[in-house]
Coordinates of C-alpha atoms (C1' of nucleotides) in Angstrom, one line a residue:
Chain A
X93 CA 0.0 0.0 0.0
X94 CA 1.0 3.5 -0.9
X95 CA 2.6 5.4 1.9
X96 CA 1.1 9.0 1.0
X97 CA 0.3 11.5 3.3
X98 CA -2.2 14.3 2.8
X99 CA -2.3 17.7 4.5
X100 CA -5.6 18.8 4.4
X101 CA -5.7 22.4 5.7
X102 CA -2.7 23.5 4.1
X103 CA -3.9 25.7 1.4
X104 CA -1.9 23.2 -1.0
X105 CA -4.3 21.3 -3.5
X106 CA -4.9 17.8 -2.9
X107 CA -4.0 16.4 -6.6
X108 CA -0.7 18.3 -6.4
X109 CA 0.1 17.0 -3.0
X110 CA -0.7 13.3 -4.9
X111 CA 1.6 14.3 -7.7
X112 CA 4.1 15.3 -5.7
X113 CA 4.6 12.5 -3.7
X114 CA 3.9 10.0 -6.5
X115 CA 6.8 11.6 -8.4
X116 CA 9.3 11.3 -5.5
X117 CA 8.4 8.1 -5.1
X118 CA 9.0 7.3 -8.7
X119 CA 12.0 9.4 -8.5
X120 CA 13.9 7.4 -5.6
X121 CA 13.1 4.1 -6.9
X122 CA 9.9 3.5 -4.6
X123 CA 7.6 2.7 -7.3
X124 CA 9.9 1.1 -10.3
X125 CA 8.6 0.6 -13.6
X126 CA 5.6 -0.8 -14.8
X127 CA 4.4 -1.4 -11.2
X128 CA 1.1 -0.7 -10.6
X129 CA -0.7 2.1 -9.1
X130 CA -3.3 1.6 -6.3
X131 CA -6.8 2.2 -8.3
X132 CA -8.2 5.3 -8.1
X133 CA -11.2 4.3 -5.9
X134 CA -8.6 2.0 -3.5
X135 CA -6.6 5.2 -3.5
X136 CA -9.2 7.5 -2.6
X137 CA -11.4 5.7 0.2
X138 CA -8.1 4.9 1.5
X139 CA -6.7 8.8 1.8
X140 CA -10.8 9.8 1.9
X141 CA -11.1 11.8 -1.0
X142 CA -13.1 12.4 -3.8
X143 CA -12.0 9.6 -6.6
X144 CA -12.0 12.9 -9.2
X145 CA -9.4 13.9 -7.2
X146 CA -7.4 11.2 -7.5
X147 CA -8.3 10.5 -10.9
X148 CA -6.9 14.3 -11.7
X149 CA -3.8 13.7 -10.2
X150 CA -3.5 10.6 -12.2
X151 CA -4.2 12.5 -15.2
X152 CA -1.6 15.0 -14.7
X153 CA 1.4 12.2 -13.8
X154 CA 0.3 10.5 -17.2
X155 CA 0.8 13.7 -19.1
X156 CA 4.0 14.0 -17.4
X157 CA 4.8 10.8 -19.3
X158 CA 5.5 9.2 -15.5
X159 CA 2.7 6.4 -15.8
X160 CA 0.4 4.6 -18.4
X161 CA -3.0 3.8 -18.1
X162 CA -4.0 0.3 -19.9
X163 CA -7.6 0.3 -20.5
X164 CA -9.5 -2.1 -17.8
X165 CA -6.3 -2.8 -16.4
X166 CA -4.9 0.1 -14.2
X167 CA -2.3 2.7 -13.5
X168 CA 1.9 1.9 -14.5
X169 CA 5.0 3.6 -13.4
X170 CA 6.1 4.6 -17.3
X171 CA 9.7 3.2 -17.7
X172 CA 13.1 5.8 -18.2
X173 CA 11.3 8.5 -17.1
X174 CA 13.0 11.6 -15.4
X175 CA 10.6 13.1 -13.0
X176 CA 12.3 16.2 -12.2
X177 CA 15.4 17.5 -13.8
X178 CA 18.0 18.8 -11.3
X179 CA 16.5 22.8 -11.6
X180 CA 13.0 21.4 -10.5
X181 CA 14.3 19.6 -7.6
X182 CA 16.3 22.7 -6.5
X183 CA 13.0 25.1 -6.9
X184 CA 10.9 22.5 -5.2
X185 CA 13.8 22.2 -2.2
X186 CA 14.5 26.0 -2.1
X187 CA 10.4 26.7 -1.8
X188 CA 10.9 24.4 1.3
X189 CA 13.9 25.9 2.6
X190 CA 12.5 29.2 2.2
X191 CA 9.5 28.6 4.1
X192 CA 11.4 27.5 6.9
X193 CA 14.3 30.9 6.8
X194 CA 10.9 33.2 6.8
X195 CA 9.2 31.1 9.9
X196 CA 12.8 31.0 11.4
X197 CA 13.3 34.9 11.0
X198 CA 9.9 35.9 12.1
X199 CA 10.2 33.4 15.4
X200 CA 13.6 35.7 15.6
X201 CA 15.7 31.9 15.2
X202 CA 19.0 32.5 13.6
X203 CA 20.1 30.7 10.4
X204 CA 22.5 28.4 12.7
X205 CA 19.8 27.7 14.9
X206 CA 17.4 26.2 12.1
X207 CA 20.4 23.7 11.0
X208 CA 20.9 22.6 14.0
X209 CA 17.2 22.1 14.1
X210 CA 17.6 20.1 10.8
X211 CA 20.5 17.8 11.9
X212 CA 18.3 17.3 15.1
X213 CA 14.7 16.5 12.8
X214 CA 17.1 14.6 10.8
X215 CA 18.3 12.1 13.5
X216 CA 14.8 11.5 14.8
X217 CA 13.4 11.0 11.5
X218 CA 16.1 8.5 10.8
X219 CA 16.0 7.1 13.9
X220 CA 12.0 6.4 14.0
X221 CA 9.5 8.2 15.9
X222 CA 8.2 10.9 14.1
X223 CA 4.9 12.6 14.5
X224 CA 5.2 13.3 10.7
X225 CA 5.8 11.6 7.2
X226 CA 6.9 8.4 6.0
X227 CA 10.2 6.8 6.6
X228 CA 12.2 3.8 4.8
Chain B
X286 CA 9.4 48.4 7.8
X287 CA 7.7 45.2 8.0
X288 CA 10.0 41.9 7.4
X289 CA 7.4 39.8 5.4
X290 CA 8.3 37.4 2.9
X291 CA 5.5 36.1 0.4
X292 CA 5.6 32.4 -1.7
X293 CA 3.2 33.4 -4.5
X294 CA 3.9 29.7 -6.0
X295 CA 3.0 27.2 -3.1
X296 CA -0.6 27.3 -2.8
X297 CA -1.1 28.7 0.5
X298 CA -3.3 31.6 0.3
X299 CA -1.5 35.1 0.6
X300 CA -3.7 36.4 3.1
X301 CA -2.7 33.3 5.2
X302 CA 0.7 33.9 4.7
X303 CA 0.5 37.2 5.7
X304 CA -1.8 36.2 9.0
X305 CA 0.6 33.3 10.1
X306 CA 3.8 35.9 9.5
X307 CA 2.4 38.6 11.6
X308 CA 0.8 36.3 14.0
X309 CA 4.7 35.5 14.7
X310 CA 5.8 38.8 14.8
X311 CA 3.4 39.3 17.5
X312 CA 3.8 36.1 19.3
X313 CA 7.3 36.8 19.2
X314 CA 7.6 40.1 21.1
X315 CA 9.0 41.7 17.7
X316 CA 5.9 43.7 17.5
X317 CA 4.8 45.2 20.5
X318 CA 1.3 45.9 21.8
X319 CA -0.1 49.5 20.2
X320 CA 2.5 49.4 17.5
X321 CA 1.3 50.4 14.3
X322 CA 0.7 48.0 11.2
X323 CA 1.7 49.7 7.6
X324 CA -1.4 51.1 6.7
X325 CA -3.3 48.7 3.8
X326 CA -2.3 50.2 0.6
X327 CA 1.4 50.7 2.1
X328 CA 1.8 46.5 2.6
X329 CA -0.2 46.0 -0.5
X330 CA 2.5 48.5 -2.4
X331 CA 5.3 46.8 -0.6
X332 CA 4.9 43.5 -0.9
X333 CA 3.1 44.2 -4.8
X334 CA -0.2 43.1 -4.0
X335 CA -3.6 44.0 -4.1
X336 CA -4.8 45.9 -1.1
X337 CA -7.8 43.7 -0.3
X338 CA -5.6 41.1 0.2
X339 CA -3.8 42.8 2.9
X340 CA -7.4 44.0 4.0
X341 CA -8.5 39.9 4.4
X342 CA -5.5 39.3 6.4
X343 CA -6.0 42.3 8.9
X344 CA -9.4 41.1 9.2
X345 CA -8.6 38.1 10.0
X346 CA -5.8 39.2 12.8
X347 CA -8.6 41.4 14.5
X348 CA -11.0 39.0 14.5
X349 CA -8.5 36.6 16.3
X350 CA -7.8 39.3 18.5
X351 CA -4.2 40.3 18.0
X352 CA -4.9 43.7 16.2
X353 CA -7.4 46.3 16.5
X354 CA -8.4 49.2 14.5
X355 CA -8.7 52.8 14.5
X356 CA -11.1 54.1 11.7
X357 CA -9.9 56.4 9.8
X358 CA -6.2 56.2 12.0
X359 CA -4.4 52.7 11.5
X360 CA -4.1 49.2 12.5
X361 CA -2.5 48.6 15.8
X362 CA -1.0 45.6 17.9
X363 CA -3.4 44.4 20.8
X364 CA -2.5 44.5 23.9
X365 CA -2.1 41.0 26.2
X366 CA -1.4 38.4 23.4
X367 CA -0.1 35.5 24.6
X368 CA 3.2 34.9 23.5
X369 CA 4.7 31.6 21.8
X370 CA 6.2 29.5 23.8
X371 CA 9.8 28.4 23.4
X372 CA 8.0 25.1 22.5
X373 CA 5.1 26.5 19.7
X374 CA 8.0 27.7 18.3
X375 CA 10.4 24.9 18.1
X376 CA 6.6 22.9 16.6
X377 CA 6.1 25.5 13.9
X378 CA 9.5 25.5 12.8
X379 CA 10.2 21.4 13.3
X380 CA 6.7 21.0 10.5
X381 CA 9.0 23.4 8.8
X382 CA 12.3 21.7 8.9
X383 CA 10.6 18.1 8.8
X384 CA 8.8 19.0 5.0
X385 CA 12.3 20.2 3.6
X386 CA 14.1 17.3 5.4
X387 CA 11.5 14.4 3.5
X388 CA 11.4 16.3 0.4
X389 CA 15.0 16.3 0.3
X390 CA 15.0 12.4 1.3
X391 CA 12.5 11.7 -1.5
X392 CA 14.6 13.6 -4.2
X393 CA 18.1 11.9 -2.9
X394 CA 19.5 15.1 -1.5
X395 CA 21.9 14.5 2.3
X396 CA 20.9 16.5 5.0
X397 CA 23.9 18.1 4.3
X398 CA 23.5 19.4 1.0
X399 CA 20.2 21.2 2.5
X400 CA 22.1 22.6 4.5
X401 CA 24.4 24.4 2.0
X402 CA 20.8 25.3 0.2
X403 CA 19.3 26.7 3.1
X404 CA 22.7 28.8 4.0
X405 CA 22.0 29.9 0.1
X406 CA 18.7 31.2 0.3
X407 CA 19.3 32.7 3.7
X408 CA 21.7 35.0 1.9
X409 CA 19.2 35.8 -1.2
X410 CA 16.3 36.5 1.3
X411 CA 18.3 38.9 3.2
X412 CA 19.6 40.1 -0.3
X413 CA 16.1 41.3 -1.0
X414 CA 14.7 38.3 -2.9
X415 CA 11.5 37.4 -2.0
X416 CA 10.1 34.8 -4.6
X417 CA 10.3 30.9 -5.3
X418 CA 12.9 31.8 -8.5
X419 CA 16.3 30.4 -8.9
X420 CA 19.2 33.1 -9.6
X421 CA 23.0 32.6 -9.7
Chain C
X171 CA -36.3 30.4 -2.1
X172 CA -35.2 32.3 0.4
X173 CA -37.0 35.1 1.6
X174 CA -34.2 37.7 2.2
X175 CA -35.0 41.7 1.9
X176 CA -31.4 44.3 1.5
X177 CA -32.5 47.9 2.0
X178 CA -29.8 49.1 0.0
X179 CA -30.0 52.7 1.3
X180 CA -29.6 52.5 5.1
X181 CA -25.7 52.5 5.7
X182 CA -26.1 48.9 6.9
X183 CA -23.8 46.8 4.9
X184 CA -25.1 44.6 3.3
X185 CA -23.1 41.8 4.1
X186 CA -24.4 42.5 7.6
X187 CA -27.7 42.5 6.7
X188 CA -27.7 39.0 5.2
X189 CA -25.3 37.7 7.9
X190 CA -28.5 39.1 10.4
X191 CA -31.1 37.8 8.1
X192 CA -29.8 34.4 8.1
X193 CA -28.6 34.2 11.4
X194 CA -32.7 34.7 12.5
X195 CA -33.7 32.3 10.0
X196 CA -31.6 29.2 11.1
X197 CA -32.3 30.6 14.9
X198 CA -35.7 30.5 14.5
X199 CA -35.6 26.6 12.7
X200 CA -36.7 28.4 9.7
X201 CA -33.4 27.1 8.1
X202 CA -33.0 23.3 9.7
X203 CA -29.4 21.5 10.3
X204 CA -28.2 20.1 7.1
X205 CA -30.5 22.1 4.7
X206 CA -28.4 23.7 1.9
X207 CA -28.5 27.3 1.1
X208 CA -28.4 29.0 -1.8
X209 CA -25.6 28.7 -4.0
X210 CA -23.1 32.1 -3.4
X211 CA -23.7 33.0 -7.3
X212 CA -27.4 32.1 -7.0
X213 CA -28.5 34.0 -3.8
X214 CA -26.1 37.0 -5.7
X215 CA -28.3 37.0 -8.5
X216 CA -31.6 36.5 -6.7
X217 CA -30.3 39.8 -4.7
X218 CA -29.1 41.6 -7.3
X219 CA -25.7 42.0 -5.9
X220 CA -21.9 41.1 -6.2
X221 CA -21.0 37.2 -5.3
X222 CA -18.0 38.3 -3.6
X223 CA -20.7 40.1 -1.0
X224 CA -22.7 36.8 -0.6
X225 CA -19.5 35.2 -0.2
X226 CA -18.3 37.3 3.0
X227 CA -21.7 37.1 4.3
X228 CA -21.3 33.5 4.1
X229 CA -17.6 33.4 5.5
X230 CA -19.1 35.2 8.5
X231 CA -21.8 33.0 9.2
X232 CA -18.8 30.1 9.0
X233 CA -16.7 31.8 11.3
X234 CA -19.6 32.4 13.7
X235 CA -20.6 28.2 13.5
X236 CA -23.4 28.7 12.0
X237 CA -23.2 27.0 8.6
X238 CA -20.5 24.8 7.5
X239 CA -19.3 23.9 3.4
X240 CA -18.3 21.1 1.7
X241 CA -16.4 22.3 -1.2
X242 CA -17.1 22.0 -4.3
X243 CA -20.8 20.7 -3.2
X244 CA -22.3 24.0 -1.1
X245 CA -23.4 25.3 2.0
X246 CA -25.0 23.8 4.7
X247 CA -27.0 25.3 8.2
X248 CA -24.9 23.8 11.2
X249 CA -26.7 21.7 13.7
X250 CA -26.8 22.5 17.4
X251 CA -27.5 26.0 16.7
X252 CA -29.1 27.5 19.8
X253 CA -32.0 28.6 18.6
X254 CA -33.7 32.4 19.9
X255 CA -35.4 32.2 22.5
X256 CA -38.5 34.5 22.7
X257 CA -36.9 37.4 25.1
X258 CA -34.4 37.4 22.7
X259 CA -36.6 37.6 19.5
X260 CA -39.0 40.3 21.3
X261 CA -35.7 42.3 22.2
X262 CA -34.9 42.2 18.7
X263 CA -38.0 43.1 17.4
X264 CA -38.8 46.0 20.2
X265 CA -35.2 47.7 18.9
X266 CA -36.9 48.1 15.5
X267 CA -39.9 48.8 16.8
X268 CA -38.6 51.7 18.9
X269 CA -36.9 53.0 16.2
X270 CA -39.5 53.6 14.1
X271 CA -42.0 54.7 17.0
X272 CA -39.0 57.1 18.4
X273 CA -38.7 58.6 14.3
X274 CA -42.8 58.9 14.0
X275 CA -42.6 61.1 16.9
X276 CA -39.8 63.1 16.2
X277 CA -42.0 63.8 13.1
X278 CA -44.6 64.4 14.5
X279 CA -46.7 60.8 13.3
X280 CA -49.0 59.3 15.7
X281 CA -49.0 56.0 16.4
X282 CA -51.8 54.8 14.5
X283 CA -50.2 56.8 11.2
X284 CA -47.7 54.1 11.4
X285 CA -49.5 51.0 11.7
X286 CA -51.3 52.2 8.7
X287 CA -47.6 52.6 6.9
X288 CA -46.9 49.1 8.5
X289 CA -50.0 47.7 6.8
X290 CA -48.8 49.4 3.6
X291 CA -45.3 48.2 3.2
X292 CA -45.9 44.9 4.2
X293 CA -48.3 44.6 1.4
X294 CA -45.8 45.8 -0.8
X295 CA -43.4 43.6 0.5
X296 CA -45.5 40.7 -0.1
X297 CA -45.8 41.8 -3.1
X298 CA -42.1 41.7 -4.1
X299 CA -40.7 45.6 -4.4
X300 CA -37.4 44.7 -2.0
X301 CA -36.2 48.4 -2.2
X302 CA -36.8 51.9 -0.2
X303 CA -38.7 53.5 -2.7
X304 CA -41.7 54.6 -2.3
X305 CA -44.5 53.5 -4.6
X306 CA -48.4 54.3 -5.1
Chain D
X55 CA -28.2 70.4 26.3
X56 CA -29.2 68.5 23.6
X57 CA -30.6 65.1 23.6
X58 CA -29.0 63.2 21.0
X59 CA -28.3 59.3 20.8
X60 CA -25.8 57.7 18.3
X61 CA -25.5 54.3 17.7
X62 CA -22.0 53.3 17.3
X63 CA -21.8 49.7 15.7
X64 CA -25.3 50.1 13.8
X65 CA -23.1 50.6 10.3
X66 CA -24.9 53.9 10.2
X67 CA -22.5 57.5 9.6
X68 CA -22.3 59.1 12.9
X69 CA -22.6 62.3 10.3
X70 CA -25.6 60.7 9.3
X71 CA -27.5 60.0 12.5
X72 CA -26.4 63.2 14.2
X73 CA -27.8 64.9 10.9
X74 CA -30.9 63.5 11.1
X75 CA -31.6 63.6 14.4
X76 CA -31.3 67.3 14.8
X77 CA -33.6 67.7 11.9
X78 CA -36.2 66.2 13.8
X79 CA -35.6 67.8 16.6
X80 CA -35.6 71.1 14.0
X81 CA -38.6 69.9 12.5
X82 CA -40.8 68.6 15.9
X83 CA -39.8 72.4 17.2
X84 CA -37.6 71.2 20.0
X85 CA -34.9 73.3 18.4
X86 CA -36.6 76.6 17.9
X87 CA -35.3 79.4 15.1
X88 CA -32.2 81.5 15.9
X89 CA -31.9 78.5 18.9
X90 CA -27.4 78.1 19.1
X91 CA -26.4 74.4 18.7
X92 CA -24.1 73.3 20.8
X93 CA -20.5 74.5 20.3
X94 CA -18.6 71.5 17.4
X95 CA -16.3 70.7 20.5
X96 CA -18.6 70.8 23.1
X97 CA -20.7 68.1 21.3
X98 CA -18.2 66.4 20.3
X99 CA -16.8 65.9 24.1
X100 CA -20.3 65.0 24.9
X101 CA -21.0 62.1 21.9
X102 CA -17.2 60.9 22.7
X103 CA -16.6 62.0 18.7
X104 CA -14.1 63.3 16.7
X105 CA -14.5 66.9 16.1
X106 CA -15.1 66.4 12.7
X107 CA -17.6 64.1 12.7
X108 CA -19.8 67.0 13.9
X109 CA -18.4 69.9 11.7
X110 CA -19.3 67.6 9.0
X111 CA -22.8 67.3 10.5
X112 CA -23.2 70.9 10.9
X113 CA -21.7 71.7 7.4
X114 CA -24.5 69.2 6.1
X115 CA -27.3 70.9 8.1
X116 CA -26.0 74.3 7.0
X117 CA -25.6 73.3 3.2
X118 CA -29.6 71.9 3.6
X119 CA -30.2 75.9 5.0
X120 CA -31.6 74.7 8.3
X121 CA -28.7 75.9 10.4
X122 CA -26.3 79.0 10.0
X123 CA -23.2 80.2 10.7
X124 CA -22.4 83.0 12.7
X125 CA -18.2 83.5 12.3
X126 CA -17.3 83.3 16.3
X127 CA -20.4 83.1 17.5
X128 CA -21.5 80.3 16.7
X129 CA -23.9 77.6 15.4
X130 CA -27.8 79.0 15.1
X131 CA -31.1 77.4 13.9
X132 CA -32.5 79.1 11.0
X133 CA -36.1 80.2 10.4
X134 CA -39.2 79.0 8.3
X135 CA -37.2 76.0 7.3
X136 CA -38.8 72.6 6.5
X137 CA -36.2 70.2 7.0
X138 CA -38.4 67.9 5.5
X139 CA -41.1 67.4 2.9
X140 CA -43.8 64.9 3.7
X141 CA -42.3 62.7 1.2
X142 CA -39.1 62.4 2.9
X143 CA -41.2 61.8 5.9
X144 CA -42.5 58.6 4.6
X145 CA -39.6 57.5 3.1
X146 CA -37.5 57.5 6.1
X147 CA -40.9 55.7 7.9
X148 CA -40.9 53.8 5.5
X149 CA -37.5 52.5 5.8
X150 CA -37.8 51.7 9.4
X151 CA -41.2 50.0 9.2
X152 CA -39.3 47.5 6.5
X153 CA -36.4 46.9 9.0
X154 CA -39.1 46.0 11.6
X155 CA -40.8 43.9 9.1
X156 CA -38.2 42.1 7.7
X157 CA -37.1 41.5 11.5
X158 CA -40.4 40.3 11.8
X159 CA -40.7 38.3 8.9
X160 CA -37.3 36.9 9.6
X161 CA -38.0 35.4 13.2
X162 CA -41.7 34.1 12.3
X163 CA -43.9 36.7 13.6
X164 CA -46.9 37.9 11.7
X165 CA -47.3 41.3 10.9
X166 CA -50.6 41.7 13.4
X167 CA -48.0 40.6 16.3
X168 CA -45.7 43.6 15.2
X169 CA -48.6 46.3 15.3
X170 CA -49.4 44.6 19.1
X171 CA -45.5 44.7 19.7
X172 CA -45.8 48.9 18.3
X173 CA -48.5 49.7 20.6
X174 CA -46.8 48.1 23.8
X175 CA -44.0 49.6 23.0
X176 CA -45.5 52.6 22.4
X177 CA -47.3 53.0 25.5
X178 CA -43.9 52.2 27.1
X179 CA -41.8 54.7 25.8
X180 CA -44.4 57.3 26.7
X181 CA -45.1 55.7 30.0
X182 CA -41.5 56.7 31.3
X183 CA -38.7 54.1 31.6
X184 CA -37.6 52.7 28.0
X185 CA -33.3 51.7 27.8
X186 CA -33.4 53.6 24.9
X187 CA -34.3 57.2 23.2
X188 CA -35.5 60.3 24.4
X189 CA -38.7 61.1 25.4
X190 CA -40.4 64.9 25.7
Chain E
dG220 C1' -22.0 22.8 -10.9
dT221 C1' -19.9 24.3 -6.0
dG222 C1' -16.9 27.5 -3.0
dG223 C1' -12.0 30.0 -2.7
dT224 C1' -8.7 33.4 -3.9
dC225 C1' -7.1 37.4 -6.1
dT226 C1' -7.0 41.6 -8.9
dA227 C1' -8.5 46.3 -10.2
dG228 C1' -10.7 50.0 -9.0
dA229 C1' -14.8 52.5 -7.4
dC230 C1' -16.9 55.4 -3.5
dC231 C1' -17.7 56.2 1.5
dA232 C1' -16.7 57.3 6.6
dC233 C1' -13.6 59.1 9.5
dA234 C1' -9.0 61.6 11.8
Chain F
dG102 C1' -4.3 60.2 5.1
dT103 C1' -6.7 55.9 7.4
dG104 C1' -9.8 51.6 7.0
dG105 C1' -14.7 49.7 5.0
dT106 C1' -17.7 48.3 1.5
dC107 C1' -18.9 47.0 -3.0
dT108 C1' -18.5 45.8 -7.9
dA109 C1' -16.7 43.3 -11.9
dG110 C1' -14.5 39.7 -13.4
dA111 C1' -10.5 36.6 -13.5
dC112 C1' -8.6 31.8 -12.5
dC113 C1' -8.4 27.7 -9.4
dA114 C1' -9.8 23.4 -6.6
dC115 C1' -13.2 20.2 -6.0
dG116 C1' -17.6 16.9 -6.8

DNA sequence: GTGGTCTAGACCACA
DNA sequence: GTGGTCTAGACCACG
């Protein structure tokens, strides 16, 4: 099953959140070619959504050439694809990075202060317990 | 002048962007009770956005009780808000650290190479750049 | 249909008024948990007015608990609203009612002058003029 | 000293309300011709306004010819005015019988109940105590 | 179809 | 000058 996690309140729209995720996952080798995709209604009683949803972020990772859709059959990780070249990744990093220097700077937190933050977040998430995201 | 730093690309609202900033600022101590907001138009000039933007956000602030309003005078810090504590703030900015940290994971960066990121964009936020754009 | 009235002309905003309007109606049952209200662009064209006003008038009635909204479906009356109780509605009703007795006499109309009025414009009302104008 | 009430949250001008209650009081004879209003900063200290909240009430009053001027003297009813045609009359009637019957409307209550509601009320405010407007 | 956000720009009330 | 309300109309997210 499909370790996705949704953040509802966020402001951030559910189908990106999905196609986010499902391209890291491709991207690091989690999903590997030509495996299947939970179906769209599996995948959205599961994360309690609308299927459309679902179905629309779907849409969007097959335009992105990432999957294929074989009629009657389901949802496939394409093969050879690039998700992100290594610009995207950087924006997609840096718009993370960023939102933590402005919270950091308005909480009056010091650059230094936030890495050690970050080497601390990083051990625990490493290490297990996390109130958060997935893990490998 | 007000240290506010808008991501027009990430989905969050602006005027939630703008409430969670200066909710810090508050929280913080770094504005103090009876201090007065830039007026509307000034922000919306500032920051290069439209003024009832700024207008939802203030809105929002005095309905949640940390700013009041003078008509025809200003917008002004209430009185008797109850600060962050040490820990709210170490929680805001761990959601923060913990996004970059699994989007880095997922994308095959080290923890260490965030780190040299984040020391980047520290450096072009304080330069004066204040969106999601790469720049050399 | 609802059965809302704007009296354009008063300096009441208008947002207010429907915020008022509908905050009776679900108080008084008129509106029951669950019921849906009229789409934003509907009840704006029903009123004659800009969405954008329905829509704050809808946020406000949100904030205040007393309708919730599924998006992308519409907007729904709360349950466990407490309802009015009489004092409150007679309160309610005796503020207008003073107002228009304290205005007859400051003009010098009897009583009985304006019950005749009353008669009037609530037959007018019935009969579907919404505005302030006067008409024979 | 004059006996004027304003109504601060109401959404009404205080301009507005001061305007139109000292026409009435013009208009009902209570303010008699060549009778001096109260000094702009005296009132003002009394309504707990700004200053020019009330010149702008007496400029209004003046441009309508029911007050004058006299240049540091001060502010002076004038004579054979009528601050009001009958038509005007009605139509400010009018606009507070439709607020009491939309009220009405609104919480359920037929429109007989409202003219008992006027007449209690009526005898009330004549009677003596009443926790709102003037009396004579 | 629903609501949500944002822009552009109007006019008003108030200090 | 300040904030407040309203209109007109855009585009987006969601069912």
């Amino acid at each position: 099953m499909l370790l996705l996690t949704l953040n509802q309140g966020d402001g951030v729209p559910l189908y990106l959140q999905l196609v986010s995720q499902i391209k890291a996952l491709i991207a690091t080798g989690r999903l590997i070619p030509d495996e299947e995709l939970p179906a769209v209604r599996v995948l959205a009683l599961q994360l309690v959504l609308n299927p459309n949803t679902v179905v629309r972020a779907y849409r969007e990772l097959e335009m992105a050439g990432l999957v294929y859709k074989r009629r009657g059959a389901g949802t496939y990780v394409s093969a050879g694809v690039t998700p992100y070249t290594n610009d995207e990744c950087r924006k997609l990093l840096a718009q993370r990075a960023d939102a933590l220097l402005v919270e950091g700077r308005n909480l009056g937190y010091p650059v230094e202060h936030l890495i050690v933050l970050l080497r601390e977040r990083s051990a625990m998430l490493k290490g297990g317990a996390s109130d958060d995201k997935e893990r490998d």
